[in-house]
Coordinates of C-alpha atoms in Angstrom, one line a residue:
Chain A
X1 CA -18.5 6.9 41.7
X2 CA -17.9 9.9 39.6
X3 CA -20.9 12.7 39.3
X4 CA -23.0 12.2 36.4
X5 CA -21.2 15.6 34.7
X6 CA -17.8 13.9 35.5
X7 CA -19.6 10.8 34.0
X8 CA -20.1 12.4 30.5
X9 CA -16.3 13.6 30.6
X10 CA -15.3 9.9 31.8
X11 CA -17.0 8.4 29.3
X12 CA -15.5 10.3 25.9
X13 CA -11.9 10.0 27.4
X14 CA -12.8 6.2 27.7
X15 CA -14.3 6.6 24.2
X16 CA -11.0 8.0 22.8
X17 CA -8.8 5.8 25.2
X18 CA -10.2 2.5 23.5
X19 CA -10.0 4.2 19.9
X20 CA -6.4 4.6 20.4
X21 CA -5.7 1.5 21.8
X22 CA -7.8 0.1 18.6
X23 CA -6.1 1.9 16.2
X24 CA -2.5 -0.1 17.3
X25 CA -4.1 -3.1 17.3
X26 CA -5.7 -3.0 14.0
X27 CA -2.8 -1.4 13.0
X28 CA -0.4 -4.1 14.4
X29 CA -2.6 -6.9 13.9
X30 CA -5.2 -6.3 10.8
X31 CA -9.2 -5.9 11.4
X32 CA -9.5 -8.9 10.9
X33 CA -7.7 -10.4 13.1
X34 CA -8.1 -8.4 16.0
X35 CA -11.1 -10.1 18.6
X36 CA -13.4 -7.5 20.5
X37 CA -12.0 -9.7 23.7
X38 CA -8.0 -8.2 22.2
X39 CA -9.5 -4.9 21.7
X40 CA -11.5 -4.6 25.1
X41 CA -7.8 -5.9 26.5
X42 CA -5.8 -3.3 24.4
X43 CA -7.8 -0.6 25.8
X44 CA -7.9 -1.8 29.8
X45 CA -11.3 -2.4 29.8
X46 CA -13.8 -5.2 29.8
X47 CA -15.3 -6.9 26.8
X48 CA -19.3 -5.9 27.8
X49 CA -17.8 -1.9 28.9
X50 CA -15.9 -1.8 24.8
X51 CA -19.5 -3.1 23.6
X52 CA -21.3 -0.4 25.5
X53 CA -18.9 1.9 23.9
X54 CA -19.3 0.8 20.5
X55 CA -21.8 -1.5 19.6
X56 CA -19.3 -3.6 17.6
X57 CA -16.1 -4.0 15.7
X58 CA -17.1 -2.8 12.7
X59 CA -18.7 0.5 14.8
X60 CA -14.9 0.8 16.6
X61 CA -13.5 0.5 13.2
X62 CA -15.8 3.2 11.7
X63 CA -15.0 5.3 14.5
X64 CA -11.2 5.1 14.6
X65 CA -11.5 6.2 10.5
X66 CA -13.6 8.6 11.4
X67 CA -11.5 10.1 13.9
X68 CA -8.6 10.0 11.8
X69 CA -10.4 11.9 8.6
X70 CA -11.6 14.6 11.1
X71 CA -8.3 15.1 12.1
X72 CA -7.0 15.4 8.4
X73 CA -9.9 17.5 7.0
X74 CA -9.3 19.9 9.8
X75 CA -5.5 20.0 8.7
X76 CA -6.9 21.0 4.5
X77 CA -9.9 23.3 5.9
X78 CA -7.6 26.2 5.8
X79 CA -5.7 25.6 2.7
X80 CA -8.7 25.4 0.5
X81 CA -8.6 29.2 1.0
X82 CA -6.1 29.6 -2.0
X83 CA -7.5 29.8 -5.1
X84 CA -4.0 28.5 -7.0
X85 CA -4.4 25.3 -5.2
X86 CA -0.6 25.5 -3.7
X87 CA -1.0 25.3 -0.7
X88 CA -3.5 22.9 -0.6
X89 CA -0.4 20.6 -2.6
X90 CA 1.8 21.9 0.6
X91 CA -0.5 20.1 3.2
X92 CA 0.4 16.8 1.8
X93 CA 3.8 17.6 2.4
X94 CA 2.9 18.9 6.3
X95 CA 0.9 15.5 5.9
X96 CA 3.4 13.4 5.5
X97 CA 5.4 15.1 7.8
X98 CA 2.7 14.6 10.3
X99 CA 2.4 11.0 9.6
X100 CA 6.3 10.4 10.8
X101 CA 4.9 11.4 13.9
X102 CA 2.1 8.8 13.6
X103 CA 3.0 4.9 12.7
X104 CA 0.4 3.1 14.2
X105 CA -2.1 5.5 11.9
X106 CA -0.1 5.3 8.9
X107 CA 0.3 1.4 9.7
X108 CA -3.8 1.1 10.4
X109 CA -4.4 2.4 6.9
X110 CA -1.5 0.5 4.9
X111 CA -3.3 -3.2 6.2
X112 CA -6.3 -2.0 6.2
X113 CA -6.6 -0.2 2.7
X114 CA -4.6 -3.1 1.7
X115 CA -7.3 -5.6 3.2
X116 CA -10.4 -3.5 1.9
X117 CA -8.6 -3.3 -1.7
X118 CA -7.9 -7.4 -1.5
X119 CA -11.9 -8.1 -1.4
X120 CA -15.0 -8.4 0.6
X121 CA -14.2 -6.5 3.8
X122 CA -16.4 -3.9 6.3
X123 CA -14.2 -1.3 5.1
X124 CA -14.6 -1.7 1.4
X125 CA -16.9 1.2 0.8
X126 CA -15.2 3.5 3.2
X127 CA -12.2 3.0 1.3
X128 CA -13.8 3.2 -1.8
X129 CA -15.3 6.7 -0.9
X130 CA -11.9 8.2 0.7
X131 CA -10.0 7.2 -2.2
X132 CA -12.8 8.9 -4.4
X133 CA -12.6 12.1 -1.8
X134 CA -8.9 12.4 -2.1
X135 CA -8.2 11.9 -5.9
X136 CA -10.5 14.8 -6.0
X137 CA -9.0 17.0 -3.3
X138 CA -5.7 16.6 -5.3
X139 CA -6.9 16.8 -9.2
X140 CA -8.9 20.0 -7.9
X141 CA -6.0 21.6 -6.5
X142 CA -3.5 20.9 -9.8
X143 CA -7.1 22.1 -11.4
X144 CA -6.6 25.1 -9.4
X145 CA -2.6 25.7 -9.9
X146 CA -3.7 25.5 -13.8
X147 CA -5.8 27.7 -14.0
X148 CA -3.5 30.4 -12.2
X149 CA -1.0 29.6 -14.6
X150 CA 1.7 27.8 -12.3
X151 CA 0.8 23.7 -13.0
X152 CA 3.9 22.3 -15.7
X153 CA 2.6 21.9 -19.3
X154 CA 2.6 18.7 -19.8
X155 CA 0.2 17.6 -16.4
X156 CA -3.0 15.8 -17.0
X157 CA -4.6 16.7 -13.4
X158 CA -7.1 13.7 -13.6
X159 CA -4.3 10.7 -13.5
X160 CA -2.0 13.1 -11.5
X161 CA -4.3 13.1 -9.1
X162 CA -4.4 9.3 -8.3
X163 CA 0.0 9.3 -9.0
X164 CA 0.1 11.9 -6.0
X165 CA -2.2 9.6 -3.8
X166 CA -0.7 6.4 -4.8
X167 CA 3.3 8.4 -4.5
X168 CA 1.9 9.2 -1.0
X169 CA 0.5 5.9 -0.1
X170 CA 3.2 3.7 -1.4
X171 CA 6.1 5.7 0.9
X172 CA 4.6 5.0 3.8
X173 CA 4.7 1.6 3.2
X174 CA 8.4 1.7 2.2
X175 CA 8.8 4.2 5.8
X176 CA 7.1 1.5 7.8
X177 CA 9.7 -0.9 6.5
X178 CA 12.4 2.1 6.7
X179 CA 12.0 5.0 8.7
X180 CA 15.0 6.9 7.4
X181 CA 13.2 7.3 4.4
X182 CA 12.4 10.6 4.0
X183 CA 8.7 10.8 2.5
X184 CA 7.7 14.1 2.7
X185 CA 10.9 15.1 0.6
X186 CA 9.9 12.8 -2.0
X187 CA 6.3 14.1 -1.9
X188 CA 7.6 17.7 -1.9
X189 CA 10.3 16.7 -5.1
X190 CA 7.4 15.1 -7.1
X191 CA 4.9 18.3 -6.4
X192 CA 7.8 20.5 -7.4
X193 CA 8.2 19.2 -10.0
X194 CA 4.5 19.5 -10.9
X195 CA 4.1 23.7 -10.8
X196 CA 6.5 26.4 -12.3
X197 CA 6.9 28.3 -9.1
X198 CA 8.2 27.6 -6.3
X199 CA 6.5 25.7 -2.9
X200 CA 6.8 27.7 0.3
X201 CA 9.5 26.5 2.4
Chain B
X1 CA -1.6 -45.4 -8.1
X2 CA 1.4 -43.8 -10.8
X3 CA 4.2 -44.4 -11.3
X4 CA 7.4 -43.6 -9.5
X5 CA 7.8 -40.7 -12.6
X6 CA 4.3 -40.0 -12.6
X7 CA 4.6 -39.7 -9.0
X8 CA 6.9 -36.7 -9.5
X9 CA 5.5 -34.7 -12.2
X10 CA 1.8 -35.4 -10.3
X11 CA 3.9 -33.4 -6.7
X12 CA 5.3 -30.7 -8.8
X13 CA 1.5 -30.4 -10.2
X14 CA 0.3 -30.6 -6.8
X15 CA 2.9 -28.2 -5.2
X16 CA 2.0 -25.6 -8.1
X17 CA -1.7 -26.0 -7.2
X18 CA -1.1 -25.5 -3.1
X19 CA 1.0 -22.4 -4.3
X20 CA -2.0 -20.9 -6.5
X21 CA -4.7 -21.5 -4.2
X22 CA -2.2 -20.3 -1.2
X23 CA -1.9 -17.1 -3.0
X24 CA -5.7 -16.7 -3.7
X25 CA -6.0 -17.2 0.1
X26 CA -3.5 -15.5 1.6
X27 CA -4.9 -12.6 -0.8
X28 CA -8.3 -12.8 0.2
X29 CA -7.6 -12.8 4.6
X30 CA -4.1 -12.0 4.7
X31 CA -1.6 -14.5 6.0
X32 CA -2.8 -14.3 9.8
X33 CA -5.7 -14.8 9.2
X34 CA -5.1 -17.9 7.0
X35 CA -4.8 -21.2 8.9
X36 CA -3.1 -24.3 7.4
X37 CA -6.4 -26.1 7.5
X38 CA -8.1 -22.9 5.2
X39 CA -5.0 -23.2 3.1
X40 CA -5.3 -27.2 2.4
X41 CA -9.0 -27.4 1.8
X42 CA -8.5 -24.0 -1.1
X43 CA -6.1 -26.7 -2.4
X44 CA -8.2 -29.6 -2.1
X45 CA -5.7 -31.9 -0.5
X46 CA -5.3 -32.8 3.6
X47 CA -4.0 -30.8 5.9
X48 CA -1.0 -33.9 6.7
X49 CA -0.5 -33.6 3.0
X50 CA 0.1 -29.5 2.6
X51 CA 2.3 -29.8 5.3
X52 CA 4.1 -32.7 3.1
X53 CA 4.6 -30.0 0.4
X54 CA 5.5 -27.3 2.9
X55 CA 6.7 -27.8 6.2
X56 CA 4.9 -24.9 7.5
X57 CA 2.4 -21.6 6.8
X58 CA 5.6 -19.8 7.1
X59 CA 7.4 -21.9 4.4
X60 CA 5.0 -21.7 2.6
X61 CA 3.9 -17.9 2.2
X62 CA 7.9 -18.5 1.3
X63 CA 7.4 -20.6 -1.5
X64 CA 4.6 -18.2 -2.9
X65 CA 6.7 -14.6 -2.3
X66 CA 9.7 -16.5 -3.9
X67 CA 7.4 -18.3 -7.2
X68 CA 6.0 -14.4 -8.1
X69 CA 9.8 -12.8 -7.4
X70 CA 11.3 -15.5 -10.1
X71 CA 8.6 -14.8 -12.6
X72 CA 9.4 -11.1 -12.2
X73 CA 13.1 -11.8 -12.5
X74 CA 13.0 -13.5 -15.7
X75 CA 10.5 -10.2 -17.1
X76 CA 13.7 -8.1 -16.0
X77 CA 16.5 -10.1 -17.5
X78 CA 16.1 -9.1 -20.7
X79 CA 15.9 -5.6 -20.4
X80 CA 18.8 -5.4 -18.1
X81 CA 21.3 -5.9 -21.4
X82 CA 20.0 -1.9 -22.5
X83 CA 22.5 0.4 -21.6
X84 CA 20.3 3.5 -21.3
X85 CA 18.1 2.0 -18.8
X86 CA 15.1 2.9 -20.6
X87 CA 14.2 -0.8 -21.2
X88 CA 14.0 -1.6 -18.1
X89 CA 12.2 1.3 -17.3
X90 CA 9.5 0.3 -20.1
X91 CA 9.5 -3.2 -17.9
X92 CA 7.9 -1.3 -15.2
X93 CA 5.6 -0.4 -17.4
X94 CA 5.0 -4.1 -19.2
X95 CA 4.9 -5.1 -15.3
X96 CA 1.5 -3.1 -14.6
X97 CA 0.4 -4.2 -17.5
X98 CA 0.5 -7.9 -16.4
X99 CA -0.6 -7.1 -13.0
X100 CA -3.8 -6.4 -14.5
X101 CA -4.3 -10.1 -15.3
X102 CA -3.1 -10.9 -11.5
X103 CA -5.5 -9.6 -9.1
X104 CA -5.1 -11.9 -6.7
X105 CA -1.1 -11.6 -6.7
X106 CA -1.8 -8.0 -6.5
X107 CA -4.0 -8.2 -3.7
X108 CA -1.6 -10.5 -2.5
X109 CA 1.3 -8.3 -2.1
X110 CA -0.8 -5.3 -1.0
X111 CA -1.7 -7.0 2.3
X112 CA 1.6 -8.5 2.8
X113 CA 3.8 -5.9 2.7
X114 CA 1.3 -3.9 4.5
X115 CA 1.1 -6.4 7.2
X116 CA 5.0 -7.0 7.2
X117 CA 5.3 -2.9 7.4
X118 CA 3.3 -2.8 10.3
X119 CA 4.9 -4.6 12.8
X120 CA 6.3 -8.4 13.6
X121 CA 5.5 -10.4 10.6
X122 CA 7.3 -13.1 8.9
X123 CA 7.8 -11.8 5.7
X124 CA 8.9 -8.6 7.2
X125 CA 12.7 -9.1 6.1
X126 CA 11.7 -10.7 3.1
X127 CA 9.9 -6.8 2.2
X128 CA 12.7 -4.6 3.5
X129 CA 14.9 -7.2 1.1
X130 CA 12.4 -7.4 -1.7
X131 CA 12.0 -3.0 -1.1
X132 CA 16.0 -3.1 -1.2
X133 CA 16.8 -5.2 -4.5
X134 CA 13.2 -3.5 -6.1
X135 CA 14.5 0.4 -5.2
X136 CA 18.3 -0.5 -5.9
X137 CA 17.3 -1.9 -9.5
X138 CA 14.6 1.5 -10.5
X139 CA 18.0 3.5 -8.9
X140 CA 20.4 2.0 -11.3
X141 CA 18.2 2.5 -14.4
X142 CA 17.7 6.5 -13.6
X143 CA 21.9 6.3 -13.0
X144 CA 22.1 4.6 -16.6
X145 CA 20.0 7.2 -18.2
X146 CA 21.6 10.0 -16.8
X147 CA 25.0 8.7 -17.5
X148 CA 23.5 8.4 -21.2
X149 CA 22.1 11.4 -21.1
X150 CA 18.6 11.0 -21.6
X151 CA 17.1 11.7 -17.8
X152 CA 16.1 15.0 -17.1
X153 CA 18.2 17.3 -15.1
X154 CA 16.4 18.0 -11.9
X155 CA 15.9 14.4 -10.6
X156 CA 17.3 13.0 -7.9
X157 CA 18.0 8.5 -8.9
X158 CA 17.8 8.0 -5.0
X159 CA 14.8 9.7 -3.7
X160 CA 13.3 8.8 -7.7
X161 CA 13.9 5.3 -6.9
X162 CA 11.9 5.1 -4.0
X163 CA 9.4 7.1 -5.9
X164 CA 8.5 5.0 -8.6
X165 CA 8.5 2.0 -6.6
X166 CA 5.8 4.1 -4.3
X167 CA 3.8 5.1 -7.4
X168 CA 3.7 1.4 -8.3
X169 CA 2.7 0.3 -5.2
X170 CA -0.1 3.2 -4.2
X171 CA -1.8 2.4 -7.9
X172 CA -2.5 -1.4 -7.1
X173 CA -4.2 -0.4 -4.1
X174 CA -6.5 2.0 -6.2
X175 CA -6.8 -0.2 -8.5
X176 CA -7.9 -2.8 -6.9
X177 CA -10.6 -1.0 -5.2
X178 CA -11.6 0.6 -9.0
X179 CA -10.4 -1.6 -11.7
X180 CA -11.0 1.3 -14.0
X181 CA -7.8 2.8 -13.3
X182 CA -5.1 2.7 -15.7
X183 CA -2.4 1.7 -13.9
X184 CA 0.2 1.7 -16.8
X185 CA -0.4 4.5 -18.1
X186 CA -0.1 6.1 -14.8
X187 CA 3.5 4.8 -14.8
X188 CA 4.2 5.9 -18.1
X189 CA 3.2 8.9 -17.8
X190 CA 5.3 9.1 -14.8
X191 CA 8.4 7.7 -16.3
X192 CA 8.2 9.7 -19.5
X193 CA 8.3 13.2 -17.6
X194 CA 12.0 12.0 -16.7
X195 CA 13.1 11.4 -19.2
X196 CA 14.7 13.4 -22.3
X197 CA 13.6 10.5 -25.5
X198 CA 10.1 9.4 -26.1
X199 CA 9.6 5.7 -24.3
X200 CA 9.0 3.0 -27.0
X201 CA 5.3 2.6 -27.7

């Protein structure tokens, strides 16, 4: 048996073992679909031990969001720095390249924004609330870019906003199906296209 | 008991039923989740008798993909005689309009393709078709406008393509979870800023 230091450090790389393994099976499967006996099996590990973990799906499904919106605030934290709001626009483009490197992740959110959008689901809220969060990431960043002179014209930041979430979104969907797509082009194009100077790169 | 013609016209009634209540359902859990039983009692008939209808749940998530592609069809047709490709551009737009009456087919399509993106599925070659023909037909619009010379210089038809068809797909999603959002006018504005002429309306 392991000390109880090695214990603590045993048990969060079990913790993050069984959200990875839950994040491919939601992914691959949907939430609702997946059984806490598939996810305790997914992750090598019995059904009471995934319990102990997490108290219950809907905990191991907060928890694998959670993870994956800590990972991705960490990734804008540093771009909020510029006041023009560019290169907070250029991390969605090292997001999406990112995401290439990720399918089960992008695959997890596709089904299960899809699912959450499609009715009464444990995720509704969550997905309510992101959505909220990243509209306003992006309309304050084109905000931004306006007011330092270098957003197009003719942009109305608000529904821009939701286009550049919804442009992001619906590529990975078509990448998923084809991964010789090449999303974060596309994203970069329709950002381009957005500002009168040029994005790094 | 009818007729042998009242038979007929009562199992083309009946099929049309199973088909809107399988789309409800399927919308609502997503077709794993859905079991042929589920399916039958939405459609208030016996299982024995939706199997009559449709041989299968496979055939008949089919039947439902293929009833909501030939009402699409027939809104394109039209607009496929304009030379510029602007009317069928302007169909994309009349499209979200009318998906705002659809919810559930909406809904429905959101979890599909999602679930057929993410893995073994089978509608997952009916998507990378359905993605195909959808991309192929936004492609040859932009080529048309260009060639009339009312697309604006710096887009790319290919990578556009894929674009709108992204946008389209990412504003269901948010629309869906806030009913608010203007979808068409989303599009519009999106399809306006590439092209050179004012879109009707």
């Amino acid at each position: 048996m392991a000390s109880h230091q090695d214990g603590y450090a045993t048990g969060r790389l079990r913790r993050e073992q069984i959200l990875t393994a839950a994040t491919e099976l939601f992914a691959r499967v949907g939430y609702r679909h997946a059984t806490v006996l598939e996810l305790a099996q997914a992750a090598g590990i019995s059904r009471t031990g995934l319990l102990h973990h997490f108290g219950s799906k809907e905990a191991l499904l907060e928890a694998v969001l959670q993870r994956r919106d800590a990972e991705d605030g960490a990734r804008f934290a540093s771009a909020q720095a510029d006041q023009t709001g560019v290169a907070a626009l250029t991390a969605l483009i090292d997001l999406a390249r990112y995401n290439v490197s990720q399918p089960h992740l992008v695959a997890l959110f596709a089904v299960l924004s899809a699912e959450a959008a499609a009715g009464e689901h444990p995720a509704r809220d969550y997905f309510i609330e992101r959505y909220r969060r990243t509209v306003e990431g992006a309309r304050r960043s084109l905000l931004r870019a306006r007011e330092a002179g270098v957003l197009a014209a003719d942009i109305d930041p608000e529904q821009q906003a939701h286009a550049i979430v919804a442009l992001m979104d619906g590529l990975q969907v078509q990448w998923l199906l084809d991964p010789a797509l090449d999303m974060a082009g596309a994203i970069r194009s329709h950002l381009q296209r957005l500002l009168t100077v040029p994005l790094p790169r």
